[in-house]
Coordinates of C-alpha atoms in Angstrom, one line a residue:
M1449 CA 0.0 0.0 0.0
T1450 CA 1.5 3.3 -1.1
P1451 CA 1.7 6.3 1.3
A1452 CA -0.8 8.2 -0.9
T1453 CA -3.3 5.4 -0.7
L1454 CA -2.9 5.1 3.1
K1455 CA -3.4 8.9 3.4
M1456 CA -6.6 8.7 1.3
Q1457 CA -8.0 6.0 3.6
L1458 CA -7.2 8.0 6.7
I1459 CA -8.8 11.1 5.3
S1460 CA -12.0 9.1 4.6
L1461 CA -12.3 8.0 8.3
P1462 CA -14.7 10.0 10.5
P1463 CA -13.1 12.6 12.8
R1464 CA -11.8 11.1 16.0
Y1465 CA -14.4 12.9 18.1
V1466 CA -17.1 10.9 16.2
L1467 CA -15.2 7.6 16.8
A1468 CA -14.7 8.4 20.5
S1469 CA -18.4 9.2 20.9
M1470 CA -19.4 5.9 19.2
L1471 CA -17.1 4.0 21.5
C1472 CA -18.3 5.9 24.5
S1473 CA -21.9 5.2 23.5
F1474 CA -21.4 1.5 23.8
G1475 CA -21.7 2.0 27.5
G1476 CA -25.4 2.5 26.9
F1477 CA -25.6 -1.0 25.3
L1478 CA -24.6 -2.5 28.6
F1479 CA -27.4 -0.7 30.4
G1480 CA -29.9 -1.6 27.8
F1481 CA -28.9 -5.2 27.7
D1482 CA -29.3 -5.5 31.5
T1483 CA -32.7 -3.8 31.3
G1484 CA -33.7 -6.2 28.5
I1485 CA -32.8 -9.4 30.3
I1486 CA -33.8 -8.8 33.9
G1487 CA -37.6 -8.9 33.3
P1488 CA -37.6 -12.1 31.2
V1489 CA -35.0 -13.8 33.5
T1490 CA -37.1 -13.4 36.6
V1491 CA -40.1 -15.2 35.0
M1492 CA -38.1 -18.1 33.5
S1493 CA -39.1 -21.5 34.9
S1494 CA -35.4 -22.4 35.5
F1495 CA -34.9 -19.2 37.5
L1496 CA -38.0 -19.8 39.6
S1497 CA -37.1 -23.4 40.2
R1498 CA -33.7 -22.4 41.5
F1499 CA -34.9 -19.5 43.8
G1500 CA -38.5 -20.4 44.4
P1501 CA -41.7 -18.6 43.3
L1502 CA -41.5 -14.8 43.8
S1503 CA -44.2 -12.7 45.3
S1504 CA -45.0 -9.4 43.6
T1505 CA -43.0 -7.6 46.3
V1506 CA -40.0 -9.8 46.1
H1507 CA -40.2 -9.7 42.3
G1508 CA -40.1 -5.9 42.4
L1509 CA -37.2 -5.9 44.9
V1510 CA -35.1 -8.2 42.7
V1511 CA -35.5 -6.1 39.7
S1512 CA -35.1 -2.8 41.4
A1513 CA -32.2 -3.8 43.6
I1514 CA -29.8 -2.2 41.1
L1515 CA -31.4 1.2 41.3
I1516 CA -30.9 2.6 44.8
P1517 CA -27.1 1.8 44.7
A1518 CA -27.0 3.5 41.2
A1519 CA -28.8 6.5 42.6
F1520 CA -26.3 6.7 45.5
S1521 CA -23.2 6.3 43.4
S1522 CA -24.3 8.6 40.6
C1523 CA -24.4 11.4 43.1
F1524 CA -20.6 11.0 43.4
A1525 CA -19.9 10.1 39.8
G1526 CA -19.3 13.8 38.9
R1527 CA -16.7 14.2 41.6
V1528 CA -14.9 11.1 40.4
A1529 CA -15.0 12.2 36.8
D1530 CA -13.8 15.7 37.8
F1531 CA -10.9 14.3 39.8
L1532 CA -9.7 11.4 37.7
G1533 CA -10.9 12.5 34.3
R1534 CA -13.8 11.3 32.1
P1535 CA -12.4 8.1 30.6
R1536 CA -11.0 6.8 33.9
G1537 CA -14.3 7.5 35.6
I1538 CA -16.2 5.6 32.9
S1539 CA -13.7 2.7 33.0
I1540 CA -13.9 2.3 36.8
G1541 CA -17.7 2.4 36.8
V1542 CA -18.0 -0.2 34.0
F1543 CA -15.5 -2.5 35.7
I1544 CA -17.6 -2.5 38.9
F1545 CA -20.7 -3.1 36.8
G1546 CA -19.0 -6.2 35.3
L1547 CA -18.1 -7.5 38.7
G1548 CA -21.8 -7.3 39.8
T1549 CA -23.1 -9.1 36.6
A1550 CA -20.5 -11.8 37.1
L1551 CA -21.8 -12.3 40.7
E1552 CA -25.3 -12.6 39.3
A1553 CA -24.3 -15.1 36.7
S1554 CA -22.7 -17.3 39.5
A1555 CA -25.4 -16.8 42.1
V1556 CA -26.4 -19.9 44.1
N1557 CA -29.1 -18.2 46.1
L1558 CA -31.4 -15.2 45.8
A1559 CA -29.4 -13.1 48.4
M1560 CA -26.2 -13.5 46.3
F1561 CA -28.2 -12.5 43.1
I1562 CA -29.5 -9.4 44.8
I1563 CA -26.0 -8.4 46.1
G1564 CA -24.7 -8.8 42.6
R1565 CA -27.4 -6.4 41.4
C1566 CA -26.5 -3.9 44.1
I1567 CA -22.8 -4.0 43.0
E1568 CA -23.9 -3.7 39.4
G1569 CA -25.9 -0.6 40.3
I1570 CA -22.9 1.1 42.0
G1571 CA -20.9 0.7 38.7
E1572 CA -23.9 1.8 36.6
G1573 CA -24.4 5.0 38.5
L1574 CA -20.7 5.8 38.3
Y1575 CA -20.4 5.5 34.5
L1576 CA -23.7 6.1 32.8
G1577 CA -24.1 9.9 33.4
T1578 CA -20.4 10.5 32.6
L1579 CA -21.0 9.1 29.1
L1580 CA -23.2 12.1 28.2
V1581 CA -20.9 14.6 29.9
Y1582 CA -17.9 13.3 27.9
I1583 CA -19.7 13.3 24.5
C1584 CA -21.1 16.9 25.2
E1585 CA -17.6 18.1 26.0
I1586 CA -15.7 16.7 23.0
S1587 CA -18.4 17.4 20.3
P1588 CA -18.7 20.6 18.3
P1589 CA -22.0 22.4 18.9
S1590 CA -23.3 21.6 15.4
K1591 CA -22.8 17.8 16.0
R1592 CA -23.6 17.6 19.7
G1593 CA -27.3 16.7 19.3
P1594 CA -26.9 13.6 17.1
L1595 CA -23.7 12.4 18.9
S1596 CA -25.3 12.8 22.3
T1597 CA -28.1 10.5 21.3
G1598 CA -25.6 7.7 20.7
P1599 CA -25.9 6.2 24.2
Q1600 CA -29.7 6.1 23.9
L1601 CA -29.5 4.4 20.5
F1602 CA -27.2 1.8 22.0
I1603 CA -29.5 1.4 25.0
T1604 CA -32.3 0.5 22.6
F1605 CA -30.0 -1.8 20.7
G1606 CA -29.1 -3.5 24.0
L1607 CA -32.8 -3.9 24.8
V1608 CA -33.3 -5.8 21.5
I1609 CA -30.3 -8.1 22.0
G1610 CA -31.2 -8.6 25.7
F1611 CA -34.8 -9.6 24.9
F1612 CA -34.0 -11.9 22.1
T1613 CA -31.0 -13.5 24.0
C1614 CA -33.6 -14.5 26.7
Y1615 CA -36.0 -15.6 24.0
G1616 CA -33.3 -18.0 22.8
T1617 CA -32.0 -19.2 26.1
T1618 CA -35.4 -19.8 27.7
K1619 CA -35.5 -23.1 25.7
V1620 CA -32.3 -24.3 27.4
D1621 CA -33.2 -26.9 29.9
S1622 CA -30.8 -25.9 32.7
S1623 CA -29.8 -22.9 34.8
L1624 CA -27.7 -21.8 31.8
S1625 CA -31.0 -20.4 30.4
W1626 CA -30.8 -17.5 32.9
R1627 CA -27.1 -17.5 33.6
L1628 CA -25.9 -17.1 30.0
P1629 CA -27.3 -13.6 29.5
F1630 CA -25.4 -12.4 32.6
I1631 CA -22.2 -14.2 31.5
L1632 CA -22.4 -12.4 28.2
L1633 CA -23.0 -9.0 29.9
A1634 CA -20.1 -9.5 32.3
S1635 CA -17.7 -10.3 29.4
L1636 CA -18.8 -7.3 27.4
S1637 CA -18.4 -5.1 30.4
F1638 CA -14.8 -6.0 31.1
V1639 CA -13.9 -5.6 27.4
F1640 CA -15.5 -2.1 27.3
S1641 CA -13.8 -1.1 30.6
T1642 CA -10.4 -1.9 29.1
A1643 CA -11.2 -0.2 25.7
S1644 CA -12.5 3.0 27.3
L1645 CA -9.3 3.3 29.4
L1646 CA -7.0 2.7 26.5
W1647 CA -8.7 4.4 23.6
L1648 CA -10.8 7.3 24.9
T1649 CA -9.0 10.6 24.7
E1650 CA -9.4 12.9 27.7
S1651 CA -11.9 15.8 27.4
P1652 CA -10.2 19.0 26.3
R1653 CA -12.6 21.0 28.4
W1654 CA -11.6 19.0 31.5
L1655 CA -7.9 19.6 30.6
T1656 CA -8.5 23.3 30.3
L1657 CA -10.4 23.5 33.6
H1658 CA -7.4 21.8 35.2
G1659 CA -4.9 24.2 33.7
N1660 CA -3.5 22.0 30.9
S1661 CA -4.4 24.4 28.0
V1662 CA -1.5 23.3 25.8
E1663 CA -2.5 19.6 26.1
A1664 CA -6.1 20.6 25.6
S1665 CA -5.1 22.3 22.3
T1666 CA -3.3 19.2 21.2
T1667 CA -6.3 17.0 22.1
W1668 CA -8.6 19.2 20.0
D1669 CA -6.3 18.5 17.1
L1670 CA -6.3 14.8 17.8
L1671 CA -10.1 14.8 18.0
G1672 CA -10.4 16.6 14.7
V1673 CA -12.4 19.5 15.9
G1674 CA -12.0 22.6 13.6
H1675 CA -10.1 25.6 14.7
A1676 CA -13.0 28.0 14.4
E1677 CA -15.3 25.9 16.6
R1678 CA -12.5 25.1 19.0
E1679 CA -11.4 28.7 19.5
K1680 CA -15.0 29.8 20.1
V1681 CA -15.4 27.1 22.8
E1682 CA -12.1 28.0 24.4
A1683 CA -12.8 31.7 24.5
E1684 CA -16.3 31.3 25.9
Q1685 CA -15.0 28.8 28.5
M1686 CA -12.3 31.3 29.6
R1687 CA -14.9 34.1 29.7
E1688 CA -16.9 32.0 32.1
M1689 CA -13.9 31.5 34.3
I1690 CA -13.2 35.3 34.3
V1691 CA -16.8 36.1 35.2
E1692 CA -16.7 33.6 38.0
G1693 CA -13.4 34.8 39.3
S1694 CA -13.5 38.5 39.0
G1695 CA -16.8 39.7 37.6
D1696 CA -15.1 41.0 34.4
I1697 CA -17.5 40.7 31.5
D1698 CA -14.8 41.0 28.8
G1699 CA -13.5 37.6 27.7
P1700 CA -10.0 36.8 26.2
S1701 CA -9.5 38.0 22.6
S1702 CA -6.9 35.5 21.4
T1703 CA -5.7 31.9 21.9
E1704 CA -2.6 33.3 23.8
D1705 CA -4.9 35.2 26.1
V1706 CA -6.9 32.0 26.7
T1707 CA -3.7 30.2 27.7
N1708 CA -2.6 33.0 30.1
V1709 CA -6.1 33.3 31.7
T1710 CA -6.2 29.5 32.2
R1711 CA -2.9 29.6 34.1
V1712 CA -3.8 32.5 36.3
H1713 CA -7.3 31.1 36.9
T1714 CA -5.9 27.7 37.9
R1715 CA -3.4 29.3 40.4
Q1716 CA -5.9 31.7 41.9
Q1717 CA -9.2 29.9 42.1
P1718 CA -9.9 27.7 45.1
R1719 CA -10.6 24.0 44.4
H1720 CA -14.3 24.0 45.3
K1721 CA -15.5 24.2 41.7
G1722 CA -17.8 21.4 40.9
S1723 CA -18.8 20.9 44.5
F1724 CA -22.4 20.2 45.5
R1725 CA -22.5 23.7 47.1
E1726 CA -22.0 25.2 43.6
L1727 CA -25.1 23.5 42.3
F1728 CA -27.2 25.9 44.3
A1729 CA -25.4 29.1 43.5
H1730 CA -27.7 31.9 42.3
D1731 CA -26.9 31.4 38.6
V1732 CA -27.1 27.6 38.7
R1733 CA -29.8 26.5 41.1
G1734 CA -32.7 27.0 38.6
R1735 CA -30.9 24.7 36.1
T1736 CA -30.1 22.2 38.8
A1737 CA -33.8 22.0 39.8
L1738 CA -35.0 21.7 36.2
A1739 CA -32.5 18.9 35.5
L1740 CA -33.5 17.0 38.7
F1741 CA -37.2 17.4 37.9
M1742 CA -37.0 16.4 34.3
M1743 CA -34.8 13.4 34.9
G1744 CA -36.9 12.1 37.7
M1745 CA -40.2 12.6 35.9
Q1746 CA -38.7 10.9 32.8
Q1747 CA -38.9 7.6 34.7
L1748 CA -42.2 8.4 36.4
S1749 CA -43.7 8.4 32.9
G1750 CA -43.6 4.6 33.3
I1751 CA -41.0 3.6 30.6
D1752 CA -39.0 1.3 32.7
G1753 CA -42.2 -0.2 34.1
V1754 CA -42.9 -1.2 30.5
L1755 CA -39.4 -2.3 29.7
Y1756 CA -38.7 -4.3 32.9
Y1757 CA -42.1 -5.9 33.0
A1758 CA -43.0 -6.2 29.4
P1759 CA -43.7 -10.0 29.6
L1760 CA -45.9 -9.4 32.6
L1761 CA -47.8 -6.6 30.9
F1762 CA -48.4 -8.7 27.8
Q1763 CA -49.5 -11.6 29.9
Q1764 CA -52.0 -9.3 31.7
A1765 CA -53.3 -8.2 28.3
G1766 CA -54.0 -11.8 27.2
L1767 CA -50.8 -13.3 25.8
T1768 CA -50.8 -16.1 28.4
S1769 CA -48.0 -18.2 26.7
S1770 CA -44.6 -17.2 28.2
E1771 CA -43.0 -17.7 24.7
S1772 CA -45.5 -15.3 23.1
S1773 CA -45.0 -12.7 25.8
F1774 CA -41.2 -13.0 25.4
L1775 CA -41.6 -12.6 21.6
A1776 CA -43.9 -9.6 22.0
S1777 CA -41.3 -8.0 24.3
G1778 CA -38.6 -8.5 21.7
V1779 CA -40.8 -6.9 19.0
S1780 CA -41.3 -3.9 21.3
A1781 CA -37.6 -3.6 21.7
L1782 CA -37.1 -3.7 17.9
A1783 CA -39.7 -1.0 17.5
I1784 CA -37.9 1.2 20.1
F1785 CA -34.5 0.6 18.4
G1786 CA -36.0 1.4 14.9
V1787 CA -37.5 4.7 15.8
T1788 CA -34.4 5.8 17.8
I1789 CA -32.4 6.0 14.6
P1790 CA -34.5 8.8 13.0
A1791 CA -34.6 10.4 16.5
L1792 CA -30.8 10.5 16.5
I1793 CA -30.6 11.9 13.0
W1794 CA -33.2 14.7 13.6
A1795 CA -32.4 15.5 17.2
D1796 CA -31.3 19.0 16.5
R1797 CA -33.9 19.6 13.8
W1798 CA -36.8 18.8 16.2
G1799 CA -35.3 20.6 19.2
R1800 CA -35.4 19.6 22.8
R1801 CA -38.4 21.8 23.8
H1802 CA -40.8 20.7 21.1
S1803 CA -40.0 17.0 21.4
T1804 CA -40.4 17.1 25.2
I1805 CA -43.8 18.9 25.1
F1806 CA -45.4 17.0 22.2
G1807 CA -43.9 13.7 23.3
G1808 CA -45.3 14.3 26.8
I1809 CA -48.8 14.9 25.3
G1810 CA -48.5 11.6 23.4
L1811 CA -47.4 9.7 26.5
T1812 CA -50.3 11.1 28.5
V1813 CA -52.9 10.2 26.0
V1814 CA -51.7 6.6 25.6
M1815 CA -51.5 5.9 29.3
F1816 CA -54.9 7.3 29.9
L1817 CA -56.3 5.2 27.0
V1818 CA -54.9 2.0 28.4
G1819 CA -56.0 2.8 31.9
G1820 CA -59.5 3.7 30.7
L1821 CA -59.8 0.4 28.8
Y1822 CA -58.9 -1.6 31.9
A1823 CA -61.1 0.5 34.2
G1824 CA -64.0 0.0 31.8
N1825 CA -63.5 -3.8 31.8
A1826 CA -62.9 -3.7 28.1
V1827 CA -59.8 -6.0 28.1
H1828 CA -60.5 -9.7 28.0
A1829 CA -57.8 -12.4 28.0
N1830 CA -59.2 -14.7 25.3
S1831 CA -61.2 -12.5 23.0
G1832 CA -62.2 -8.9 22.1
T1833 CA -60.4 -6.0 20.5
G1834 CA -59.6 -4.4 23.9
R1835 CA -56.5 -6.6 24.6
W1836 CA -55.1 -5.8 21.1
I1837 CA -55.6 -2.1 21.6
V1838 CA -53.6 -2.4 24.9
I1839 CA -50.8 -4.4 23.2
V1840 CA -50.6 -1.9 20.4
S1841 CA -50.7 1.0 22.8
I1842 CA -47.8 -0.4 24.8
Y1843 CA -45.8 -0.4 21.5
I1844 CA -47.0 3.2 20.7
F1845 CA -46.0 4.4 24.2
A1846 CA -42.5 3.0 23.8
V1847 CA -42.1 4.5 20.3
I1848 CA -43.3 8.0 21.4
Y1849 CA -40.9 7.8 24.4
S1850 CA -38.0 6.8 22.2
L1851 CA -38.6 9.6 19.7
S1852 CA -39.0 12.3 22.4
W1853 CA -38.2 11.9 26.0
G1854 CA -35.7 9.1 25.6
V1855 CA -33.5 11.2 23.4
G1856 CA -33.9 14.8 24.5
I1857 CA -34.2 14.9 28.3
K1858 CA -30.8 13.3 29.1
I1859 CA -29.0 15.5 26.6
Y1860 CA -30.8 18.5 27.9
A1861 CA -29.9 17.8 31.6
A1862 CA -26.2 17.7 30.7
E1863 CA -26.0 20.6 28.2
I1864 CA -27.8 23.2 30.3
Q1865 CA -25.2 23.1 33.0
P1866 CA -22.2 25.5 33.1
Q1867 CA -18.7 23.9 32.8
R1868 CA -17.8 24.2 36.4
T1869 CA -20.9 22.1 37.6
R1870 CA -21.7 20.0 34.5
A1871 CA -20.3 16.7 35.7
V1872 CA -21.6 17.0 39.3
A1873 CA -25.0 18.3 38.2
T1874 CA -25.5 15.7 35.6
S1875 CA -24.6 12.9 38.0
L1876 CA -27.0 14.3 40.6
A1877 CA -29.7 14.5 37.9
H1878 CA -29.0 10.8 37.1
G1879 CA -29.4 10.1 40.8
S1880 CA -32.9 11.6 40.6
N1881 CA -33.5 9.4 37.6
W1882 CA -32.4 6.3 39.4
A1883 CA -34.4 7.0 42.5
A1884 CA -37.6 7.5 40.4
N1885 CA -36.7 4.4 38.5
F1886 CA -36.5 2.5 41.8
L1887 CA -40.0 3.5 42.7
V1888 CA -41.3 2.4 39.3
A1889 CA -39.5 -0.9 39.3
L1890 CA -40.5 -1.8 42.9
T1891 CA -44.1 -0.7 42.8
T1892 CA -45.2 -1.7 39.2
P1893 CA -45.7 -5.5 40.0
I1894 CA -47.3 -4.6 43.3
L1895 CA -49.8 -2.1 41.8
L1896 CA -50.6 -4.4 38.9
A1897 CA -51.4 -7.2 41.3
R1898 CA -53.9 -4.9 43.1
S1899 CA -55.4 -2.9 40.2
S1900 CA -55.2 -3.4 36.5
F1901 CA -55.6 0.2 35.7
G1902 CA -54.3 2.4 38.5
I1903 CA -50.7 2.3 37.5
Y1904 CA -51.5 3.6 34.0
F1905 CA -53.4 6.6 35.3
L1906 CA -50.5 7.3 37.7
F1907 CA -48.0 7.3 34.9
G1908 CA -50.2 9.3 32.6
G1909 CA -50.7 11.9 35.3
C1910 CA -47.0 12.2 35.9
A1911 CA -46.4 12.7 32.1
L1912 CA -49.1 15.4 32.0
I1913 CA -47.6 17.4 35.0
T1914 CA -44.1 17.2 33.4
T1915 CA -45.4 18.4 30.1
V1916 CA -47.1 21.5 31.6
I1917 CA -44.1 22.5 33.7
C1918 CA -41.7 22.0 30.8
A1919 CA -44.0 24.2 28.6
L1920 CA -43.7 26.9 31.2
S1921 CA -40.0 26.8 32.1
M1922 CA -37.9 25.0 29.4
P1923 CA -35.8 27.1 27.0
E1924 CA -34.7 25.7 23.6
T1925 CA -31.0 24.7 23.3
K1926 CA -30.6 23.1 19.9
G1927 CA -27.6 24.3 17.8
R1928 CA -26.2 26.4 20.6
S1929 CA -22.8 26.0 22.1
L1930 CA -22.6 25.0 25.8
E1931 CA -21.5 28.5 26.7
E1932 CA -24.3 30.1 24.6
I1933 CA -26.8 28.0 26.6
D1934 CA -25.3 29.3 29.7
E1935 CA -26.0 32.9 28.6
V1936 CA -29.6 32.0 27.8
F1937 CA -30.2 30.9 31.4
K1938 CA -28.3 33.9 32.8
S1939 CA -30.5 36.2 30.8
K1940 CA -33.6 34.6 32.3
K1941 CA -35.4 35.1 29.0
F1942 CA -36.6 31.6 28.4
G1943 CA -39.7 29.5 28.4
S1944 CA -42.6 29.8 26.0
K1945 CA -43.0 33.3 24.6
R1946 CA -46.7 32.9 24.5
W1947 CA -46.9 31.7 28.1
N1948 CA -44.7 34.7 29.3
Q1949 CA -46.9 37.1 27.3
A1950 CA -50.1 35.5 28.7
I1951 CA -48.8 35.7 32.2
R1952 CA -47.8 39.4 31.9
K1953 CA -51.2 40.2 30.3
L1954 CA -53.0 38.4 33.2
F1955 CA -51.1 40.4 35.8
S1956 CA -51.6 43.7 34.0
Q1957 CA -55.3 43.0 33.8
R1958 CA -55.5 42.3 37.6
S1959 CA -53.5 45.4 38.3
G1960 CA -56.0 47.4 36.2
E1961 CA -58.9 46.0 38.0
K1962 CA -57.4 47.0 41.4

């Protein structure tokens, strides 16, 4: 191969920031695979014969045991990533995740299995939020939307592989039917942990924040980010540092000034940036509250109740055969994966605000429809159209979620934060997500056992509340640099223009009446 040919091949490769984002996104596959296998595994006959029949409470506890440790560890994931760097934080978290899945695969009693899920949750909380932080920080603003949806795409792909892995192994007449999915997951986790440590380049923004501006410039070159976009990001980042440190509103005017400001800022600023106290500073607390609310309510829409307990939901709707319910679960995962691809491509075209509001309306309608059918006793196991409407509605719910909330909210929670608190705020928001997820995973089988329709009205109500609050308080961020987003929040001129005008008009009318 001639040097000219080799050069042409290298030129045709995507920029390294794209390759790094794709590798980083594979961490989402591990989470999706675990979500896809835990529901089917816990209803397999071989699993139940090993550990005994599970009551609805124990069933919910086994599934949700991963979530509270994940919520706890995710609160500290930002500090770990700020101290060690993004790739190291991801690698450590995935390694712990792999240890937990290996323990589950080798479990000889239910307690050992639950302990494995707790260890798995600690690792999951440490790495999952950092994936988005890393991708946001290495991506140019024009590419951040599509690249940041990569983890969600891999999550849905993991769901597909997880469901169909269980569909295949359920026919194995031994404990390998439920152990094999966890063996595969543990193996992939250790491979990804090693790969992320060896091949992921450190975030240039993290390097700049730690005073390594020369290395940051070299890393931008290595990632393949253009000089125009890079210099804009560096200048705006230094402007934020100056504003925080001295109140000066004039940012650096050249790359040399950026380097000098970075050195001075690193020497003079105390090492409390990124602390939990910073999350409630005057210019940040609104964003912190919005991210916590949106990430928590994302789960209270009921998506993981659908994903974790899809076989149970389909059995309740009338697919009494375990094989049929497993297959239906796999088809729902395929639908989710299929619609995530256009959601990834059009993420910046749709915008975060519109997809959140219109997606929330769709989720609300579907949940109220299913709840109404069950409340009206229109769903019968062996006949009637009611059960097929429920089954199709579950698919529609998963599709709407994947097109809207599944893509936009996690990106939004990360990108609205200023540089100094991005890692910590994102990890805390993921903690809110895990805590809400725990409530959903624990209570869904319990509520389904007591009422066929109550859980659907609950999820629909949560989706409706979220939609209204986001319509009132959520600014658009598509196509803006992370620092431009910071300015939008500082200006306090956000939310729906129509809502703001309506509110001002209402107050002016009341003042006139008085």
